[in-house]
Amino acid sequence: MSAVSDSDIVSRLQKLSIAHPEVISHAPVKGGSEWHAELQKAGKEGVQLTKTLLFKPKTAKTATPTPVLVLAQEQTETSSGAIAKLLNLKELRLASEDLIKEVIPSASSKDDVSALPLPTPVPSTLHLLLDSALAASSAEHAVHLTASSSTILLKGSDIKAYLDSLVQGEGVKIVDFAELKSEAPAPAASKADKIPPPHLAGAAKPHQKKDEELYEMAIQYKKDEDFPGWYTDVLLKGQMLDYYDISGCYILRPWSYTIWQTIQNWFDDEIKKLGVQDCYFPMFVSQSRLEKEKDHIEGFAPEVAWVTRAGKSELEEHIAIRPTSETVMYPYYARWIQSHRDLPLKLNQWNSVVRWEFKNPQPFLRTREFLWQEGHTAFLDKAEADKEVLDILDLYRKVYTDLLAVPVIPGKKSEKEKFAGGDYTTTVEGFIPTTGRGIQGATSHHLGQNFSKMFDIFVESPDKNAEDKRCYVFQNSWGLSTRSLGVMVMTHGDDQGLVLPPKVALQQVVIVPVGLSKVEGRNQEIYDASLKLERELIAGGIRAKADLREGYTPGWKFNDWELRGVPLRLELGPRDIAANSTLAVRRYDNHKESFPLSDIANTVRKYLDDIQSALLVRASEVFDSRLKVVTNWDDVVPTLDAKNALVLPWCEQEQCEDEIKERSKSQSNKGETEDVKAPSAGAKSLCIPFDQKRFGEFPEGENQKCIQCGAKAKSWTLFGRSY
Amino acid sequence: MSAVSDSDIVSRLQKLSIAHPEVISHAPVKGGSEWHAELQKAGKEGVQLTKTLLFKPKTAKTATPTPVLVLAQEQTETSSGAIAKLLNLKELRLASEDLIKEVIPSASSKDDVSALPLPTPVPSTLHLLLDSALAASSAEHAVHLTASSSTILLKGSDIKAYLDSLVQGEGVKIVDFAELKSEAPAPAASKADKIPPPHLAGAAKPHQKKDEELYEMAIQYKKDEDFPGWYTDVLLKGQMLDYYDISGCYILRPWSYTIWQTIQNWFDDEIKKLGVQDCYFPMFVSQSRLEKEKDHIEGFAPEVAWVTRAGKSELEEHIAIRPTSETVMYPYYARWIQSHRDLPLKLNQWNSVVRWEFKNPQPFLRTREFLWQEGHTAFLDKAEADKEVLDILDLYRKVYTDLLAVPVIPGKKSEKEKFAGGDYTTTVEGFIPTTGRGIQGATSHHLGQNFSKMFDIFVESPDKNAEDKRCYVFQNSWGLSTRSLGVMVMTHGDDQGLVLPPKVALQQVVIVPVGLSKVEGRNQEIYDASLKLERELIAGGIRAKADLREGYTPGWKFNDWELRGVPLRLELGPRDIAANSTLAVRRYDNHKESFPLSDIANTVRKYLDDIQSALLVRASEVFDSRLKVVTNWDDVVPTLDAKNALVLPWCEQEQCEDEIKERSKSQSNKGETEDVKAPSAGAKSLCIPFDQKRFGEFPEGENQKCIQCGAKAKSWTLFGRSY
């Protein structure tokens, strides 16, 4: 498609008899105030400005993009959320330069975005919206032609006429943004008009059904076919979370938050046994403190959210929201640690941190605010600190394997991938088989004395003859976040919805009455038996619930609880009651088995334990089958492309790490069709597993060579595509 | 002291042979850019500016203020925290207009603050600081004379000479702010130079002692003599919290955070029994949502913290940090509540909220970020909602009485004092006898349908014949915060430090070995016995610890644990061991009693229960004795001034409530000496106690008249000064 030029636009205007448009050339401008200034120089003071915004909605990666171009008065509030709702699209964000050039070939940056040089006819995949206030205005408004360095003054009504001429059919879509805004926060009056949950607003086929019906629908995507669509759908329909009107922030509903509380309780008990105490530091950090450790802050700086105003007062010093708390806490460690008697100091906090990522957010995995714990400990001896790093890492492993039934590989991060500012980082690495990507599960860092020297955290040497009286403490920090919940969902979930491991499920068992009669009063016996069963299970320490909701069929209830991943369903009908038994249906494999009602609590408790173990076994078998030892470069990319994780012999040099990544990326046929969710199609180093023997004893001598450089390899290292 | 005029300043300059200063008159300016603009008009483009800041440190209310005046180059960072540290002062904040006029009589607003019109000699209570970069500069800098509408250009070195001439002794203090800044976050290299905890940095006598010694000191203030000083000192030395470098934010150390966790665990279990589920909503709110409910937001708007920037990007829409979550959560309630089957919906979150108060902050009681729980529930029936309001309030009462051993009075807030946007507010009201002020303990609100109509939260009427098909839900919200910890400390603490109720103390019992020998190895028996005792108590479910720290005397340890409020001390020495007993010393009244070591865990457990009860009884007796029924206006102010809470017959009209407050304020001799911590010396309505009978049956007929207007009183109402 060839670019439209300024003179093309002028001739289009002439054809429409939009008379004497004056083209003003000026310096390129970024934003309204520069534009105003340039127009003022050109003698056009006080002209009303317009703004033109190009958005990209979130779509399945295979779908054709359906961008949205909005032309509005400068002062009109054009909320992307409201527009998304209006058009039934998902998560609008400003378009990338690539997309801008695709839609408007004449534009060379976002400052040049304008509706005037759109091709004619405008493609049907483009949503073109015009602000009703602008369309109705007879005042002249400044609009760019093909670049931010040229301006034309047009009446609002002429702009409408111009755009109408570009669009086939009924003309440009006029939008009343003021009305849209007033409607946006709360749903409209009628239930049928209510905001559909964003996942239901497919780009191609807007739904018109009522929420109630929509909620009842099954998962709309296959896990193997559209994994991102499936993931979102499962989370929403499983009632794990809901989308929020601020991008990258999500609501953790009780169904997921309770899982987090289970992890909290277990982990908190364990670290208290290690002598760790909980505390709470403020969420705010002053700029000077945040920027104290240069290496450390460099990694976080672009993502820090800044508070600059309180009420109507501008703050004298801007205040950051913590992205992590090293620099928040350590000045106080220096104050509190006065002698070796104050060591070790072991503090932990449960809080939320904010990292304002501009990359595509993803529930649990990449969110702007997330919940976590962060432990920060200080020791006199390095050996003691080193030991704690591994003790904590083993607790993290157990969170994954024992609570979430998710296999992970404990190991050490490469120098390149370690925590900035620390000495070394250990990690438990997970793997998502459906995408073939590794995912970092939780990390435990040894910070050495880097921070203690920076923050002057030292005690006097117990050795009176020591030359240097200062013993700087050795520090660790370690964190586990709600990301773990995302890994769990991705690991166990299936095309029917969530699959929750019994240990963390808010509800472990659902009792569904079946074989109901339509004659009133005839079902009381079944209801009573269901409630009795519920009581027995609860008394036996099982989180059970009888679903006696009226107006839903048993089949609907089966589906509902399957969506939500309840590990075990017990069906209870007249025949079961007569036989003093219940039909047990396992969520993860739909296996059916009849249980006698006598001693049911013990039977179910044991069965839930078996389910818990079986989930871990199943997931481990898949992970193991995808863990491929590769010693020949030619096998690297095909193995990656078959959605495996690689175990490579590596010399542990950063240069080889970089080259492995670049080379695997360039050779992969996935390189070009890389989807937005995947930051890299190249293989990153994930970790150097502690259990090296698992991959065969590393041979002595020169037998095992680094897969990249051919020099002597130091270790088997896990490489892969990753989240 | 008479004001110095512009011509006085010019003649001072002339006396010092600072030649030809040119006085420029211009429009009054606020801040640098206006000043630059005015100077440009006067043909002085690009002149370097100065800034002059007057700070007030926090001091005991009886102390003479010791303000700090800083004159610096415009671009110099003059961190108030760093200055405070340098001068060993507490919490510098910009001075009030009153203080400005006191220090610089010629100034009529903060824009006029200048060092030039200082009186000579400068009072010794004023710290005058000059930026070293300015003092060393030979370039001309703009300085105001007596007002922001006049400017003089002076070389930096001449400014120094001028200020030197005003100060007796060694001249003006020169400060290198760049160096100060680089030192500020971490303490300097030597322990002796470390930042003293702020409470130890008295304004009048800067301490030079080492922290270690400072920490060992006893509480420096008497509770009855300097309550604010005592409170801060007790919190810091008891290791409940530490000050933070952002004003109004505090660090909750494990000693206090654990108390909060105990409250959390207890309350969370209780609300789960009521069917409430925990969840987590984002901390961020978009502006449009925040401002949805006008009445509601009006109360919070001036205190909302706004995020306007992420990394280097300005955000298109500014984002608030939640001050509370009604408007965060309710749009989703509208989405989730689709039919009466979805009701009741009962959610709770444990989180932190931010209210950027500009009033004097106070640990726990008034902080910019605080931890709390907020429950938000929705019901089909009003009666069910009404019942829950009281169920929750009763749980709040129990948190105070059963866990914190603090008496409270449950009641209803007046219309004026209720939660903005709700129907009615219930409260548990506490009382701090030392100051004679009431304090709101926790509140449980019925919101009626106000929010549900605003956010369209409704279900279809189950009544098919109903005219209006929409049943808007009835809502409640309820919250309890870490403020409760402050009330506990104020209630039980004494001149020796904290006094913690056993149920919430992280450590309930400390075992201190006594009668130790200085001969090495001779004490092993005592240590072993102490550890055995510790094990026995822990096995009996008691949070006990043997303090075997070396290098501290038993007396030092007694003092240390008294400061920290551990409820019970068990002393164990050779004689105790011989007698198979231990000396038990009760923290709250220092009562001593010998306990046999046999069956010690049961003895101690029972004893701790007695201590818990005794603390509540003691506090209740004090509260009761300060609760005065007053029916004659003449008694109101004397009773208030004697630090009592009033129980007044009141007509429940807002006008009388206002008049009672105004009248009691104007008549009180406390009115003028009102300290900054106390927002009002007048008597506010605190609550209408539910238990009216406690104050004598309300007589029928016209017998009991409103104390203010004389019309028929409706209720006994608690009035008092308050926090």
mmCIF file of N, CA and C in Angstrom, chain A residues 648-657 660 698 704-715 717 719:
data_model
loop_
_atom_site.group_PDB
_atom_site.id
_atom_site.type_symbol
_atom_site.label_atom_id
_atom_site.label_comp_id
_atom_site.label_asym_id
_atom_site.label_seq_id
_atom_site.Cartn_x
_atom_site.Cartn_y
_atom_site.Cartn_z
ATOM 1 N N LEU A 648 21.868 -28.402 28.291
ATOM 2 C CA LEU A 648 23.034 -28.269 27.417
ATOM 3 C C LEU A 648 24.319 -28.294 28.234
ATOM 4 N N PRO A 649 25.372 -28.877 27.688
ATOM 5 C CA PRO A 649 26.681 -28.711 28.323
ATOM 6 C C PRO A 649 27.183 -27.302 27.996
ATOM 7 N N TRP A 650 27.557 -26.577 29.047
ATOM 8 C CA TRP A 650 27.880 -25.153 28.832
ATOM 9 C C TRP A 650 29.128 -24.787 29.616
ATOM 10 N N CYS A 651 29.915 -23.886 29.040
ATOM 11 C CA CYS A 651 31.175 -23.480 29.661
ATOM 12 C C CYS A 651 30.960 -22.417 30.740
ATOM 13 N N GLU A 652 29.712 -21.936 30.886
ATOM 14 C CA GLU A 652 29.338 -20.902 31.864
ATOM 15 C C GLU A 652 29.908 -19.520 31.548
ATOM 16 N N GLN A 653 30.330 -19.329 30.300
ATOM 17 C CA GLN A 653 30.765 -17.991 29.888
ATOM 18 C C GLN A 653 29.569 -17.230 29.325
ATOM 19 N N GLU A 654 29.485 -15.942 29.689
ATOM 20 C CA GLU A 654 28.331 -15.143 29.276
ATOM 21 C C GLU A 654 28.247 -15.011 27.762
ATOM 22 N N GLN A 655 29.419 -14.954 27.139
ATOM 23 C CA GLN A 655 29.406 -14.781 25.686
ATOM 24 C C GLN A 655 28.686 -15.945 24.998
ATOM 25 N N CYS A 656 28.961 -17.144 25.473
ATOM 26 C CA CYS A 656 28.293 -18.316 24.891
ATOM 27 C C CYS A 656 26.788 -18.282 25.186
ATOM 28 N N GLU A 657 26.453 -17.837 26.392
ATOM 29 C CA GLU A 657 25.036 -17.713 26.772
ATOM 30 C C GLU A 657 24.314 -16.798 25.782
ATOM 31 N N ILE A 660 24.144 -18.459 22.309
ATOM 32 C CA ILE A 660 23.138 -19.528 22.254
ATOM 33 C C ILE A 660 21.756 -18.912 22.043
ATOM 34 N N PHE A 698 28.997 -35.911 34.800
ATOM 35 C CA PHE A 698 29.777 -35.084 33.879
ATOM 36 C C PHE A 698 31.128 -35.740 33.694
ATOM 37 N N GLN A 704 33.243 -33.687 27.454
ATOM 38 C CA GLN A 704 32.013 -32.928 27.297
ATOM 39 C C GLN A 704 32.339 -31.477 26.964
ATOM 40 N N LYS A 705 31.945 -31.055 25.804
ATOM 41 C CA LYS A 705 32.305 -29.717 25.341
ATOM 42 C C LYS A 705 31.103 -28.789 25.374
ATOM 43 N N CYS A 706 31.386 -27.518 25.610
ATOM 44 C CA CYS A 706 30.331 -26.501 25.568
ATOM 45 C C CYS A 706 29.680 -26.542 24.196
ATOM 46 N N ILE A 707 28.395 -26.581 24.181
ATOM 47 C CA ILE A 707 27.673 -26.741 22.913
ATOM 48 C C ILE A 707 27.901 -25.573 21.977
ATOM 49 N N GLN A 708 28.301 -24.446 22.540
ATOM 50 C CA GLN A 708 28.488 -23.263 21.713
ATOM 51 C C GLN A 708 29.941 -23.107 21.265
ATOM 52 N N CYS A 709 30.870 -23.046 22.223
ATOM 53 C CA CYS A 709 32.253 -22.716 21.866
ATOM 54 C C CYS A 709 33.150 -23.937 21.737
ATOM 55 N N GLY A 710 32.699 -25.081 22.246
ATOM 56 C CA GLY A 710 33.521 -26.275 22.138
ATOM 57 C C GLY A 710 34.585 -26.391 23.218
ATOM 58 N N ALA A 711 34.746 -25.360 24.034
ATOM 59 C CA ALA A 711 35.688 -25.461 25.152
ATOM 60 C C ALA A 711 35.095 -26.410 26.188
ATOM 61 N N LYS A 712 35.867 -26.665 27.228
ATOM 62 C CA LYS A 712 35.394 -27.606 28.224
ATOM 63 C C LYS A 712 34.114 -27.079 28.904
ATOM 64 N N ALA A 713 33.111 -27.897 28.946
ATOM 65 C CA ALA A 713 31.857 -27.485 29.593
ATOM 66 C C ALA A 713 31.992 -27.597 31.100
ATOM 67 N N LYS A 714 31.348 -26.701 31.810
ATOM 68 C CA LYS A 714 31.405 -26.746 33.272
ATOM 69 C C LYS A 714 30.207 -27.450 33.882
ATOM 70 N N SER A 715 29.091 -27.351 33.208
ATOM 71 C CA SER A 715 27.887 -27.930 33.822
ATOM 72 C C SER A 715 26.816 -28.204 32.782
ATOM 73 N N THR A 717 23.321 -27.294 31.860
ATOM 74 C CA THR A 717 22.540 -26.109 32.194
ATOM 75 C C THR A 717 21.217 -26.154 31.454
ATOM 76 N N PHE A 719 18.429 -24.631 29.495
ATOM 77 C CA PHE A 719 18.167 -23.494 28.603
ATOM 78 C C PHE A 719 16.768 -23.667 28.027
#
